[in-house]
Amino acid sequence: MEDLIVLENVTKRYGKITALNDVSLKVKKGEIMAIVGPNGAGKSTLIKVSLGLLRKDRGTVLIFNKDPFYDPSAREKIGVIFERPSLPVSMPIIEFLSHVSKIYNKDFNTIKEVIDLVGLKGSENKAFSQLSAGQRQRAAIAHALIAEPEIIIADEPTSNLDPVERNKILDLFLKINKERDLTIIISSHVLPEVLRVSSKITIMKSGKILKVGEPDDIVKNISISRIRCKDPFAIKDFLEKNGFSLNIEGGNIYVKTEDSEKTSKLLNLISEIVKKGQQIYGIELIEPGIEEILEG
Ligand code: ADP
């Protein structure tokens, strides 16, 4: 597949802060690439430099084989979505999208299709200020789609939303990727939520790319087990004596295992504990977060 975005050895400094440190990354046509890292990792800077909105200090940035800082036409086929979209507050969404469609020479059908696609049908006559946070994000996605871009870049599009809306917006990106064959880049500081929807994940920390891979490669065999039980401290001692390191939070025990062998050993030990009469209410495997991946 064709590389639509290429960054090679890119460095970007803000005074003494190195926000991007020798970063290389390729985004292929059709991918949903998640850029994941804690706050301050350099995700927004990576996006702004990729769009040519900020000048890099070193390295190469190419979108559709053009450097977007010197040739803004490289950005023409890209729709951008930010964490807190700001569209005209009192204009009905449909009216706003009609104005936008005229700029791009698109007809009314394009607007209707886009409103349908993003799930705003029935709310299109509401003003931006009357929409919920999730609907505002949908309106921003509709705005980006009117121009019929080839790439959508979304900088932390879910961080202002509640968990249900977060998942719905991520599902919408997945749908857009499938139905419109759009390449999508999403930044996030929450790894588990993007594991489900992305085809590739880039993990960043302190301006560096630490890992790039498919979701399964990134998570590998790392598992976090949450054990709910009557007496976490009694079980803690037993597991620690058997070589496990763990945390107790809110009465639950969290155990990280790095491979499937250790996970099965943990499960065997838990069944031993139960046989000895300890009460276990439940055990769940939960998706690892960025911290566990970075430590792992
Ligand atoms: P993220 O999006 O992952 O939170 P950013 O790209 O916003 O990370 O920031 C990366 C680093 O660059 C941080 O240390 C941040 O404080 C710094 N930074 C970002 N923007 C500026 C700026 N305009 N001026 C100075 N420092 C900045």
mmCIF file of C-alpha atoms and ligand atoms in Angstrom:
data_model
loop_
_atom_site.group_PDB
_atom_site.id
_atom_site.type_symbol
_atom_site.label_atom_id
_atom_site.label_comp_id
_atom_site.label_asym_id
_atom_site.label_seq_id
_atom_site.Cartn_x
_atom_site.Cartn_y
_atom_site.Cartn_z
ATOM 1 C CA MET A 1 0.000 0.000 0.000
ATOM 2 C CA GLU A 2 0.998 3.539 -0.796
ATOM 3 C CA ASP A 3 2.531 5.717 1.987
ATOM 4 C CA LEU A 4 0.364 8.847 2.286
ATOM 5 C CA ILE A 5 2.304 10.443 5.141
ATOM 6 C CA VAL A 6 6.044 10.020 5.644
ATOM 7 C CA LEU A 7 8.106 11.490 8.470
ATOM 8 C CA GLU A 8 11.839 10.792 8.496
ATOM 9 C CA ASN A 9 14.110 11.751 11.394
ATOM 10 C CA VAL A 10 11.947 14.707 12.339
ATOM 11 C CA THR A 11 13.001 16.892 15.251
ATOM 12 C CA LYS A 12 10.961 19.837 16.564
ATOM 13 C CA ARG A 13 12.007 22.066 19.439
ATOM 14 C CA TYR A 14 10.155 24.793 21.312
ATOM 15 C CA GLY A 15 13.116 26.725 22.753
ATOM 16 C CA LYS A 16 14.814 24.267 25.082
ATOM 17 C CA ILE A 17 12.018 21.661 24.917
ATOM 18 C CA THR A 18 12.473 18.918 22.328
ATOM 19 C CA ALA A 19 8.855 18.016 21.522
ATOM 20 C CA LEU A 20 9.804 15.596 18.699
ATOM 21 C CA ASN A 21 13.123 13.808 18.888
ATOM 22 C CA ASP A 22 14.242 12.112 15.651
ATOM 23 C CA VAL A 23 10.804 10.751 14.824
ATOM 24 C CA SER A 24 10.213 8.514 11.781
ATOM 25 C CA LEU A 25 6.760 7.245 10.842
ATOM 26 C CA LYS A 26 4.808 6.147 7.784
ATOM 27 C CA VAL A 27 1.039 6.075 7.387
ATOM 28 C CA LYS A 28 -0.284 3.886 4.596
ATOM 29 C CA LYS A 29 -3.457 4.341 2.597
ATOM 30 C CA GLY A 30 -6.475 2.771 4.327
ATOM 31 C CA GLU A 31 -4.909 2.542 7.788
ATOM 32 C CA ILE A 32 -6.412 3.728 11.046
ATOM 33 C CA MET A 33 -3.265 4.825 12.826
ATOM 34 C CA ALA A 34 -3.562 5.628 16.527
ATOM 35 C CA ILE A 35 -0.887 7.851 18.054
ATOM 36 C CA VAL A 36 -0.910 7.010 21.742
ATOM 37 C CA GLY A 37 1.037 8.536 24.603
ATOM 38 C CA PRO A 38 0.688 10.390 27.888
ATOM 39 C CA ASN A 39 0.135 14.154 27.977
ATOM 40 C CA GLY A 40 3.225 15.987 26.766
ATOM 41 C CA ALA A 41 4.427 12.993 24.705
ATOM 42 C CA GLY A 42 4.450 15.099 21.512
ATOM 43 C CA LYS A 43 1.270 13.855 19.815
ATOM 44 C CA SER A 44 -0.143 17.298 18.963
ATOM 45 C CA THR A 45 3.238 18.499 17.781
ATOM 46 C CA LEU A 46 3.550 15.420 15.564
ATOM 47 C CA ILE A 47 0.146 16.204 14.048
ATOM 48 C CA LYS A 48 0.892 19.911 13.540
ATOM 49 C CA VAL A 49 4.283 19.188 11.982
ATOM 50 C CA SER A 50 2.715 16.512 9.730
ATOM 51 C CA LEU A 51 0.149 19.063 8.559
ATOM 52 C CA GLY A 52 2.858 21.653 7.930
ATOM 53 C CA LEU A 53 1.297 24.006 10.501
ATOM 54 C CA LEU A 54 4.594 24.035 12.397
ATOM 55 C CA ARG A 55 8.070 24.112 10.911
ATOM 56 C CA LYS A 56 10.291 21.172 11.802
ATOM 57 C CA ASP A 57 13.888 21.859 12.849
ATOM 58 C CA ARG A 58 15.260 18.761 11.150
ATOM 59 C CA GLY A 59 14.145 15.858 8.973
ATOM 60 C CA THR A 60 11.651 15.244 6.188
ATOM 61 C CA VAL A 61 7.849 15.584 6.223
ATOM 62 C CA LEU A 62 5.872 14.496 3.169
ATOM 63 C CA ILE A 63 2.110 14.298 2.610
ATOM 64 C CA PHE A 64 1.133 12.975 -0.809
ATOM 65 C CA ASN A 65 4.849 13.407 -1.629
ATOM 66 C CA LYS A 66 4.823 17.152 -0.887
ATOM 67 C CA ASP A 67 6.258 19.071 2.078
ATOM 68 C CA PRO A 68 3.099 20.652 3.562
ATOM 69 C CA PHE A 69 4.966 23.511 5.269
ATOM 70 C CA TYR A 70 6.228 24.858 1.942
ATOM 71 C CA ASP A 71 3.361 23.576 -0.206
ATOM 72 C CA PRO A 72 0.000 23.958 1.612
ATOM 73 C CA SER A 73 -1.780 22.297 -1.348
ATOM 74 C CA ALA A 74 -0.544 19.036 0.234
ATOM 75 C CA ARG A 75 -3.216 19.615 2.901
ATOM 76 C CA GLU A 76 -6.127 19.903 0.478
ATOM 77 C CA LYS A 77 -7.168 16.274 0.820
ATOM 78 C CA ILE A 78 -6.945 16.242 4.623
ATOM 79 C CA GLY A 79 -9.772 16.878 7.093
ATOM 80 C CA VAL A 80 -8.708 17.876 10.597
ATOM 81 C CA ILE A 81 -10.662 17.404 13.832
ATOM 82 C CA PHE A 82 -9.668 18.807 17.199
ATOM 83 C CA GLU A 83 -10.491 17.841 20.794
ATOM 84 C CA ARG A 84 -12.951 20.716 21.244
ATOM 85 C CA PRO A 85 -14.440 21.617 17.888
ATOM 86 C CA SER A 86 -15.501 25.221 17.422
ATOM 87 C CA LEU A 87 -18.056 25.854 14.691
ATOM 88 C CA PRO A 88 -20.310 28.964 14.466
ATOM 89 C CA VAL A 89 -22.386 28.692 17.666
ATOM 90 C CA SER A 90 -25.820 29.946 16.637
ATOM 91 C CA MET A 91 -26.106 28.762 13.024
ATOM 92 C CA PRO A 92 -28.106 25.576 12.330
ATOM 93 C CA ILE A 93 -25.682 22.779 11.430
ATOM 94 C CA ILE A 94 -27.337 22.228 8.055
ATOM 95 C CA GLU A 95 -26.942 25.901 7.165
ATOM 96 C CA PHE A 96 -23.294 25.891 8.186
ATOM 97 C CA LEU A 97 -22.622 22.737 6.154
ATOM 98 C CA SER A 98 -24.397 24.343 3.150
ATOM 99 C CA HIS A 99 -21.980 27.283 3.291
ATOM 100 C CA VAL A 100 -19.037 24.885 3.528
ATOM 101 C CA SER A 101 -20.324 22.792 0.628
ATOM 102 C CA LYS A 102 -20.396 25.866 -1.621
ATOM 103 C CA ILE A 103 -16.701 26.474 -0.964
ATOM 104 C CA TYR A 104 -15.943 22.938 -2.129
ATOM 105 C CA ASN A 105 -18.485 22.969 -4.948
ATOM 106 C CA LYS A 106 -20.529 20.102 -3.483
ATOM 107 C CA ASP A 107 -24.278 19.681 -3.903
ATOM 108 C CA PHE A 108 -27.030 19.243 -1.295
ATOM 109 C CA ASN A 109 -26.890 15.459 -1.627
ATOM 110 C CA THR A 110 -23.334 15.453 -0.297
ATOM 111 C CA ILE A 111 -24.550 17.310 2.822
ATOM 112 C CA LYS A 112 -27.438 14.882 3.353
ATOM 113 C CA GLU A 113 -25.173 11.850 2.948
ATOM 114 C CA VAL A 114 -22.650 13.263 5.394
ATOM 115 C CA ILE A 115 -25.315 14.133 8.001
ATOM 116 C CA ASP A 116 -26.639 10.573 7.701
ATOM 117 C CA LEU A 117 -23.184 9.045 7.934
ATOM 118 C CA VAL A 118 -22.188 10.894 11.117
ATOM 119 C CA GLY A 119 -25.546 10.197 12.793
ATOM 120 C CA LEU A 120 -26.854 13.774 12.982
ATOM 121 C CA LYS A 121 -30.080 13.113 11.108
ATOM 122 C CA GLY A 122 -32.890 14.720 13.115
ATOM 123 C CA SER A 123 -30.528 17.235 14.748
ATOM 124 C CA GLU A 124 -29.379 19.023 11.599
ATOM 125 C CA ASN A 125 -31.594 22.060 12.290
ATOM 126 C CA LYS A 126 -30.102 22.589 15.731
ATOM 127 C CA ALA A 127 -27.414 25.185 16.297
ATOM 128 C CA PHE A 128 -23.929 24.030 17.326
ATOM 129 C CA SER A 129 -24.493 25.500 20.822
ATOM 130 C CA GLN A 130 -27.587 23.271 21.277
ATOM 131 C CA LEU A 131 -25.692 20.036 20.605
ATOM 132 C CA SER A 132 -24.201 17.657 23.176
ATOM 133 C CA ALA A 133 -20.413 17.226 23.270
ATOM 134 C CA GLY A 134 -20.691 14.014 21.225
ATOM 135 C CA GLN A 135 -22.967 15.660 18.645
ATOM 136 C CA ARG A 136 -20.550 18.594 18.361
ATOM 137 C CA GLN A 137 -17.800 16.141 17.547
ATOM 138 C CA ARG A 138 -20.102 14.543 14.919
ATOM 139 C CA ALA A 139 -20.747 18.009 13.450
ATOM 140 C CA ALA A 140 -16.986 18.599 13.271
ATOM 141 C CA ILE A 141 -16.539 15.248 11.521
ATOM 142 C CA ALA A 142 -19.329 16.198 9.079
ATOM 143 C CA HIS A 143 -17.555 19.507 8.417
ATOM 144 C CA ALA A 144 -14.315 17.637 7.681
ATOM 145 C CA LEU A 145 -16.076 15.146 5.379
ATOM 146 C CA ILE A 146 -17.840 17.688 3.142
ATOM 147 C CA ALA A 147 -14.666 18.316 1.162
ATOM 148 C CA GLU A 148 -14.412 14.532 0.555
ATOM 149 C CA PRO A 149 -10.877 14.242 1.955
ATOM 150 C CA GLU A 150 -8.627 11.182 1.635
ATOM 151 C CA ILE A 151 -7.188 11.488 5.139
ATOM 152 C CA ILE A 152 -8.808 12.474 8.434
ATOM 153 C CA ILE A 153 -6.520 13.576 11.257
ATOM 154 C CA ALA A 154 -8.186 13.777 14.666
ATOM 155 C CA ASP A 155 -6.239 15.185 17.625
ATOM 156 C CA GLU A 156 -7.636 13.642 20.855
ATOM 157 C CA PRO A 157 -11.193 13.578 19.437
ATOM 158 C CA THR A 158 -12.584 11.656 22.419
ATOM 159 C CA SER A 159 -10.910 13.236 25.427
ATOM 160 C CA ASN A 160 -13.769 15.687 26.082
ATOM 161 C CA LEU A 161 -16.450 12.944 25.972
ATOM 162 C CA ASP A 162 -17.989 10.478 28.408
ATOM 163 C CA PRO A 163 -17.057 6.765 27.999
ATOM 164 C CA VAL A 164 -20.185 5.830 26.007
ATOM 165 C CA GLU A 165 -19.771 8.725 23.580
ATOM 166 C CA ARG A 166 -16.044 8.006 23.273
ATOM 167 C CA ASN A 167 -16.771 4.539 21.962
ATOM 168 C CA LYS A 168 -19.488 5.780 19.630
ATOM 169 C CA ILE A 169 -17.175 8.378 18.084
ATOM 170 C CA LEU A 170 -14.445 5.747 17.646
ATOM 171 C CA ASP A 171 -17.007 3.439 16.000
ATOM 172 C CA LEU A 172 -17.874 6.301 13.665
ATOM 173 C CA PHE A 173 -14.227 6.635 12.611
ATOM 174 C CA LEU A 174 -14.169 2.889 11.949
ATOM 175 C CA LYS A 175 -17.319 3.183 9.831
ATOM 176 C CA ILE A 176 -15.902 6.116 7.849
ATOM 177 C CA ASN A 177 -12.685 4.172 7.263
ATOM 178 C CA LYS A 178 -14.615 1.169 5.931
ATOM 179 C CA GLU A 179 -17.350 2.912 3.955
ATOM 180 C CA ARG A 180 -15.295 5.721 2.468
ATOM 181 C CA ASP A 181 -11.893 4.033 2.335
ATOM 182 C CA LEU A 182 -10.459 6.947 4.291
ATOM 183 C CA THR A 183 -7.078 6.865 5.982
ATOM 184 C CA ILE A 184 -7.465 8.005 9.583
ATOM 185 C CA ILE A 185 -5.025 9.195 12.238
ATOM 186 C CA ILE A 186 -6.334 9.484 15.800
ATOM 187 C CA SER A 187 -4.319 10.620 18.784
ATOM 188 C CA SER A 188 -5.285 9.500 22.267
ATOM 189 C CA HIS A 189 -3.814 9.067 25.740
ATOM 190 C CA VAL A 190 -6.027 6.024 26.410
ATOM 191 C CA LEU A 191 -4.590 2.879 24.854
ATOM 192 C CA PRO A 192 -7.446 0.391 25.502
ATOM 193 C CA GLU A 193 -10.022 2.512 23.663
ATOM 194 C CA VAL A 194 -8.024 2.685 20.434
ATOM 195 C CA LEU A 195 -6.910 -0.979 20.465
ATOM 196 C CA ARG A 196 -10.350 -1.973 19.215
ATOM 197 C CA VAL A 197 -10.549 0.385 16.254
ATOM 198 C CA SER A 198 -7.033 0.954 14.955
ATOM 199 C CA SER A 199 -5.104 -1.114 12.462
ATOM 200 C CA LYS A 200 -1.726 0.302 13.624
ATOM 201 C CA ILE A 201 -0.602 1.893 16.855
ATOM 202 C CA THR A 202 2.314 4.241 17.479
ATOM 203 C CA ILE A 203 3.327 4.611 21.122
ATOM 204 C CA MET A 204 5.047 7.915 21.986
ATOM 205 C CA LYS A 205 6.724 9.198 25.101
ATOM 206 C CA SER A 206 8.882 12.291 25.696
ATOM 207 C CA GLY A 207 9.022 13.193 22.002
ATOM 208 C CA LYS A 208 10.122 9.736 20.871
ATOM 209 C CA ILE A 209 8.348 6.892 19.149
ATOM 210 C CA LEU A 210 8.814 3.827 21.339
ATOM 211 C CA LYS A 211 6.819 1.235 19.391
ATOM 212 C CA VAL A 212 4.851 0.940 16.170
ATOM 213 C CA GLY A 213 2.776 -2.126 15.401
ATOM 214 C CA GLU A 214 -0.568 -3.780 14.992
ATOM 215 C CA PRO A 215 -2.714 -3.755 18.162
ATOM 216 C CA ASP A 216 -1.910 -7.428 18.911
ATOM 217 C CA ASP A 217 1.839 -6.810 18.580
ATOM 218 C CA ILE A 218 1.646 -3.814 20.866
ATOM 219 C CA VAL A 219 -0.244 -5.593 23.609
ATOM 220 C CA LYS A 220 1.538 -8.923 22.972
ATOM 221 C CA ASN A 221 0.843 -11.274 25.840
ATOM 222 C CA ILE A 222 0.677 -8.641 28.521
ATOM 223 C CA SER A 223 -2.383 -9.216 30.687
ATOM 224 C CA ILE A 224 -3.673 -7.399 33.699
ATOM 225 C CA SER A 225 -5.793 -9.552 35.973
ATOM 226 C CA ARG A 226 -8.146 -7.902 38.424
ATOM 227 C CA ILE A 227 -8.983 -10.175 41.335
ATOM 228 C CA ARG A 228 -11.960 -9.242 43.505
ATOM 229 C CA CYS A 229 -11.831 -11.008 46.857
ATOM 230 C CA LYS A 230 -12.728 -10.806 50.536
ATOM 231 C CA ASP A 231 -9.216 -10.437 51.950
ATOM 232 C CA PRO A 232 -6.810 -8.961 49.356
ATOM 233 C CA PHE A 233 -3.893 -8.752 51.809
ATOM 234 C CA ALA A 234 -3.947 -12.496 52.623
ATOM 235 C CA ILE A 235 -3.891 -13.319 48.916
ATOM 236 C CA LYS A 236 -1.223 -10.673 48.242
ATOM 237 C CA ASP A 237 1.305 -12.461 50.490
ATOM 238 C CA PHE A 238 0.612 -15.820 48.872
ATOM 239 C CA LEU A 239 1.015 -14.470 45.306
ATOM 240 C CA GLU A 240 4.138 -12.472 46.191
ATOM 241 C CA LYS A 241 5.748 -15.582 47.723
ATOM 242 C CA ASN A 242 5.128 -17.252 44.369
ATOM 243 C CA GLY A 243 6.961 -14.540 42.464
ATOM 244 C CA PHE A 244 4.167 -12.205 41.327
ATOM 245 C CA SER A 245 4.285 -8.450 41.783
ATOM 246 C CA LEU A 246 0.959 -6.765 42.269
ATOM 247 C CA ASN A 247 -0.960 -3.693 43.408
ATOM 248 C CA ILE A 248 -3.986 -3.386 45.627
ATOM 249 C CA GLU A 249 -6.422 -0.633 44.680
ATOM 250 C CA GLY A 250 -9.944 -0.142 46.024
ATOM 251 C CA GLY A 251 -9.988 -3.656 47.525
ATOM 252 C CA ASN A 252 -9.017 -5.256 44.182
ATOM 253 C CA ILE A 253 -5.729 -6.950 43.398
ATOM 254 C CA TYR A 254 -4.130 -6.074 40.042
ATOM 255 C CA VAL A 255 -1.509 -8.488 38.725
ATOM 256 C CA LYS A 256 0.448 -7.925 35.518
ATOM 257 C CA THR A 257 1.714 -10.977 33.655
ATOM 258 C CA GLU A 258 4.040 -10.746 30.668
ATOM 259 C CA ASP A 259 3.370 -14.074 28.994
ATOM 260 C CA SER A 260 0.654 -16.695 28.761
ATOM 261 C CA GLU A 261 2.669 -19.174 30.881
ATOM 262 C CA LYS A 262 2.696 -16.744 33.813
ATOM 263 C CA THR A 263 -0.990 -15.996 33.319
ATOM 264 C CA SER A 264 -1.866 -19.707 33.573
ATOM 265 C CA LYS A 265 0.398 -20.079 36.622
ATOM 266 C CA LEU A 266 -1.531 -17.190 38.207
ATOM 267 C CA LEU A 267 -4.865 -18.857 37.449
ATOM 268 C CA ASN A 268 -3.621 -22.147 38.985
ATOM 269 C CA LEU A 269 -2.486 -20.358 42.125
ATOM 270 C CA ILE A 270 -5.870 -18.672 42.406
ATOM 271 C CA SER A 271 -7.647 -22.019 42.251
ATOM 272 C CA GLU A 272 -5.292 -23.249 45.033
ATOM 273 C CA ILE A 273 -6.242 -20.198 47.110
ATOM 274 C CA VAL A 274 -9.928 -20.950 46.628
ATOM 275 C CA LYS A 275 -9.381 -24.581 47.694
ATOM 276 C CA LYS A 276 -7.740 -23.267 50.891
ATOM 277 C CA GLY A 277 -10.977 -21.447 51.682
ATOM 278 C CA GLN A 278 -10.205 -17.874 50.572
ATOM 279 C CA GLN A 279 -13.213 -16.140 49.076
ATOM 280 C CA ILE A 280 -12.714 -14.879 45.511
ATOM 281 C CA TYR A 281 -15.680 -12.978 44.059
ATOM 282 C CA GLY A 282 -14.353 -12.717 40.536
ATOM 283 C CA ILE A 283 -11.340 -12.485 38.277
ATOM 284 C CA GLU A 284 -11.258 -10.450 35.062
ATOM 285 C CA LEU A 285 -8.626 -9.894 32.446
ATOM 286 C CA ILE A 286 -8.458 -6.219 31.525
ATOM 287 C CA GLU A 287 -6.706 -4.493 28.612
ATOM 288 C CA PRO A 288 -3.284 -3.132 29.589
ATOM 289 C CA GLY A 289 -2.853 0.660 29.554
ATOM 290 C CA ILE A 290 0.057 2.685 28.193
ATOM 291 C CA GLU A 291 1.987 2.446 31.475
ATOM 292 C CA GLU A 292 1.973 -1.361 31.412
ATOM 293 C CA ILE A 293 3.047 -1.406 27.766
ATOM 294 C CA LEU A 294 5.852 1.090 28.399
ATOM 295 C CA GLU A 295 7.075 -0.881 31.407
ATOM 296 C CA GLY A 296 6.632 -4.186 29.568
HETATM 297 P P1 ADP B 1 0.777 15.896 23.608
HETATM 298 O O1 ADP B 1 -0.089 16.302 22.471
HETATM 299 O O2 ADP B 1 1.243 14.477 23.541
HETATM 300 O O3 ADP B 1 0.174 16.223 24.951
HETATM 301 P P2 ADP B 1 2.426 18.156 22.825
HETATM 302 O O4 ADP B 1 2.862 17.951 21.432
HETATM 303 O O5 ADP B 1 1.289 19.095 23.077
HETATM 304 O O6 ADP B 1 2.145 16.745 23.519
HETATM 305 O O7 ADP B 1 3.660 18.684 23.689
HETATM 306 C C1 ADP B 1 4.958 18.086 23.640
HETATM 307 C C2 ADP B 1 5.902 18.926 24.500
HETATM 308 O O8 ADP B 1 6.064 20.214 23.907
HETATM 309 C C3 ADP B 1 5.394 19.200 25.924
HETATM 310 O O9 ADP B 1 6.503 19.220 26.780
HETATM 311 C C4 ADP B 1 4.764 20.557 25.811
HETATM 312 O O10 ADP B 1 4.792 21.217 27.059
HETATM 313 C C5 ADP B 1 5.656 21.242 24.800
HETATM 314 N N1 ADP B 1 4.947 22.262 24.002
HETATM 315 C C6 ADP B 1 3.861 22.043 23.210
HETATM 316 N N2 ADP B 1 3.491 23.193 22.581
HETATM 317 C C7 ADP B 1 4.376 24.150 22.973
HETATM 318 C C8 ADP B 1 4.522 25.534 22.665
HETATM 319 N N3 ADP B 1 3.721 26.160 21.823
HETATM 320 N N4 ADP B 1 5.538 26.190 23.275
HETATM 321 C C9 ADP B 1 6.370 25.549 24.139
HETATM 322 N N5 ADP B 1 6.298 24.254 24.457
HETATM 323 C C10 ADP B 1 5.305 23.549 23.898
#
